[in-house]
Amino acid sequence: MKILLDIDEIPNYWYNILSDLPKPLPPPLNPKTKTPLNSNDLKRIFVEECVKQEVSTQRYIKIPKEVREAYIRVGRPTPLQRATKLEETLHTPAKIFFKREDVSPTGSHKTNTAIAQAYYAFKEGVKRLTTETGAGQWGSALSLATTMFNLKTTIYMTRSSYLQKPYRKILMEIFGAEVLPSPSNNTSIGRKFLQEDPNHPGSLGIAISEALEDCLTHEDTKYSLGSVLNHVLLHQTVIGLETKKQFEQINEYPDVIIGCVGGGSNFAGIAYPFLRDKIKEETSTEFIAVEPLAVPTFTKGLYAYDYGDTGEMTPLLKMFTVGHIYKPPPIHAGGLRYHGAAPSLSLLVKEGLVKVKAYGQIEVFEAAKLFAKTEGLIPAPETAHAVKAAIEEAIKARKEKKEKTILFNFSGHGFFDLQAYQEYLEGRLANYTLTEGKIEKSLKSVVLEP
Ligand SMILES: *Cc1c(COP(=O)(O)O)cnc(C)c1O
């Protein structure tokens, strides 16, 4: 029911999928010249070691001893658990396994990269990190990681989440972080959006622009990103590498691997070490990336070069995108409200190695409630998307009478999302789906391949 690893079984290396992609990754472009970016351009913004990892094609990259020790403090190795009660309830012949990334003190997988980034920043003498946060999971993880390595941090939190989730803000402040609602008065880009709408709900795209501006206008400050980029996905592979060892212990191998996708980091974390097997040995494992219907990056977006932020400050990334001006509806899965997705994952979707699914908010909470009632764990609204897909796969296995092994990433718990659960229980939850006109307009903002 529960497969545990010893502390000394935490992997020594992260896995870098850039060494095994079926095609080379299209490079990030300088938005002015539309030519490939020089990695030196990134060094003013990001911690240097992260820039090195961003462009590295080395297959395995060593996890520093200090990072492995910090991983132990935050609960690694995490358990791999089997959802036997859920299986019984669904009358499925399938086995459902899930990886417990919710055991981290801040409640999600995000500490896996926050710790690595804070450690490298500390080593390089950086004094402060700026970042954005949506639901607050990333901000919480970076607040914890920066206090572990004696750094300061400033977090731009999308205003809708800042108002919906006051306890997330308090958690970050306990760890010593400065937390501002975005758009804020702290940056010129924030003031511009506030002028347009004093009650602007904010978006991850705007918050990224603010955190970048803050970084660029202060020496000793670097910017830190919680998803999308290669080095972030790299750090998350500790999840899948542990899971592989856990499956080896019980002589199992997953037939289906599922994760929810905001920027793609927890999906990549659990999936990429297994995707290597699919690319190299042509294993028949299916990979399913799950997104909300309200932000249909893969299912309705374009595979094209686009900005990573709304303020048009970032390099252009070749990715699936619904357009950088897209105003996502205020769904409770704040971590899934990003307009784009990681370039490596986008390429794998484009090449057909990863399949995609999209769900509405109400069906996702229904699945989360069933999971909570059967397994006793309350999923984060983001995670609930993966739960929904796992349940669908288990039902499919029942209909086909197949004994499949299903694996999904339990990316985080929902203890800070009880307001969303309250709305669901009281039947007040909005079922945002697409207003086609709105997405058509935002798709036009995509900066196409030159
Ligand atoms: C942030 C977050 C996500 C989405 O981000 P990815 O980079 O796509 O993983 C998913 N689940 C939880 C619990 C999160 O905090």
Short mmCIF file of C-alpha atoms and ligand atoms in Angstrom, two decimals, residues 108-110 137 226-227 260-267 335-336 380 382-383 411-412, ligand 1:
data_model
loop_
_atom_site.label_atom_id
_atom_site.label_comp_id
_atom_site.label_asym_id
_atom_site.label_seq_id
_atom_site.Cartn_x
_atom_site.Cartn_y
_atom_site.Cartn_z
CA SER A 108 3.46 20.87 -2.82
CA HIS A 109 6.28 19.65 -5.06
CA LYS A 110 7.58 23.22 -5.50
CA GLN A 137 2.28 27.41 -3.51
CA GLY A 226 8.81 28.15 -10.20
CA SER A 227 7.95 26.38 -13.45
CA CYS A 260 -1.74 18.26 -14.03
CA VAL A 261 -0.08 21.07 -15.97
CA GLY A 262 0.26 24.72 -15.11
CA GLY A 263 3.73 25.39 -16.51
CA GLY A 264 4.58 21.69 -16.61
CA SER A 265 7.00 21.17 -13.72
CA ASN A 266 5.24 18.54 -11.60
CA PHE A 267 4.20 16.66 -14.74
CA GLY A 335 -1.39 27.21 -10.33
CA LEU A 336 -2.94 26.16 -13.66
CA ALA A 380 -5.13 20.88 -4.08
CA GLU A 382 -4.58 21.73 -9.29
CA THR A 383 -3.91 18.16 -8.18
CA SER A 411 1.29 17.42 -6.49
CA GLY A 412 -0.14 19.06 -3.38
C1 LIG B 1 2.05 25.07 -8.90
C2 LIG B 1 1.30 23.83 -8.80
C3 LIG B 1 0.92 23.12 -9.94
C4 LIG B 1 1.17 23.62 -11.34
O1 LIG B 1 2.47 23.91 -11.69
P1 LIG B 1 3.37 22.95 -12.58
O2 LIG B 1 4.63 23.69 -12.79
O3 LIG B 1 2.63 22.68 -13.84
O4 LIG B 1 3.57 21.72 -11.78
C5 LIG B 1 0.27 21.93 -9.77
N1 LIG B 1 -0.04 21.45 -8.55
C6 LIG B 1 0.30 22.12 -7.42
C7 LIG B 1 -0.10 21.57 -6.10
C8 LIG B 1 0.97 23.32 -7.51
O5 LIG B 1 1.31 23.99 -6.41
#
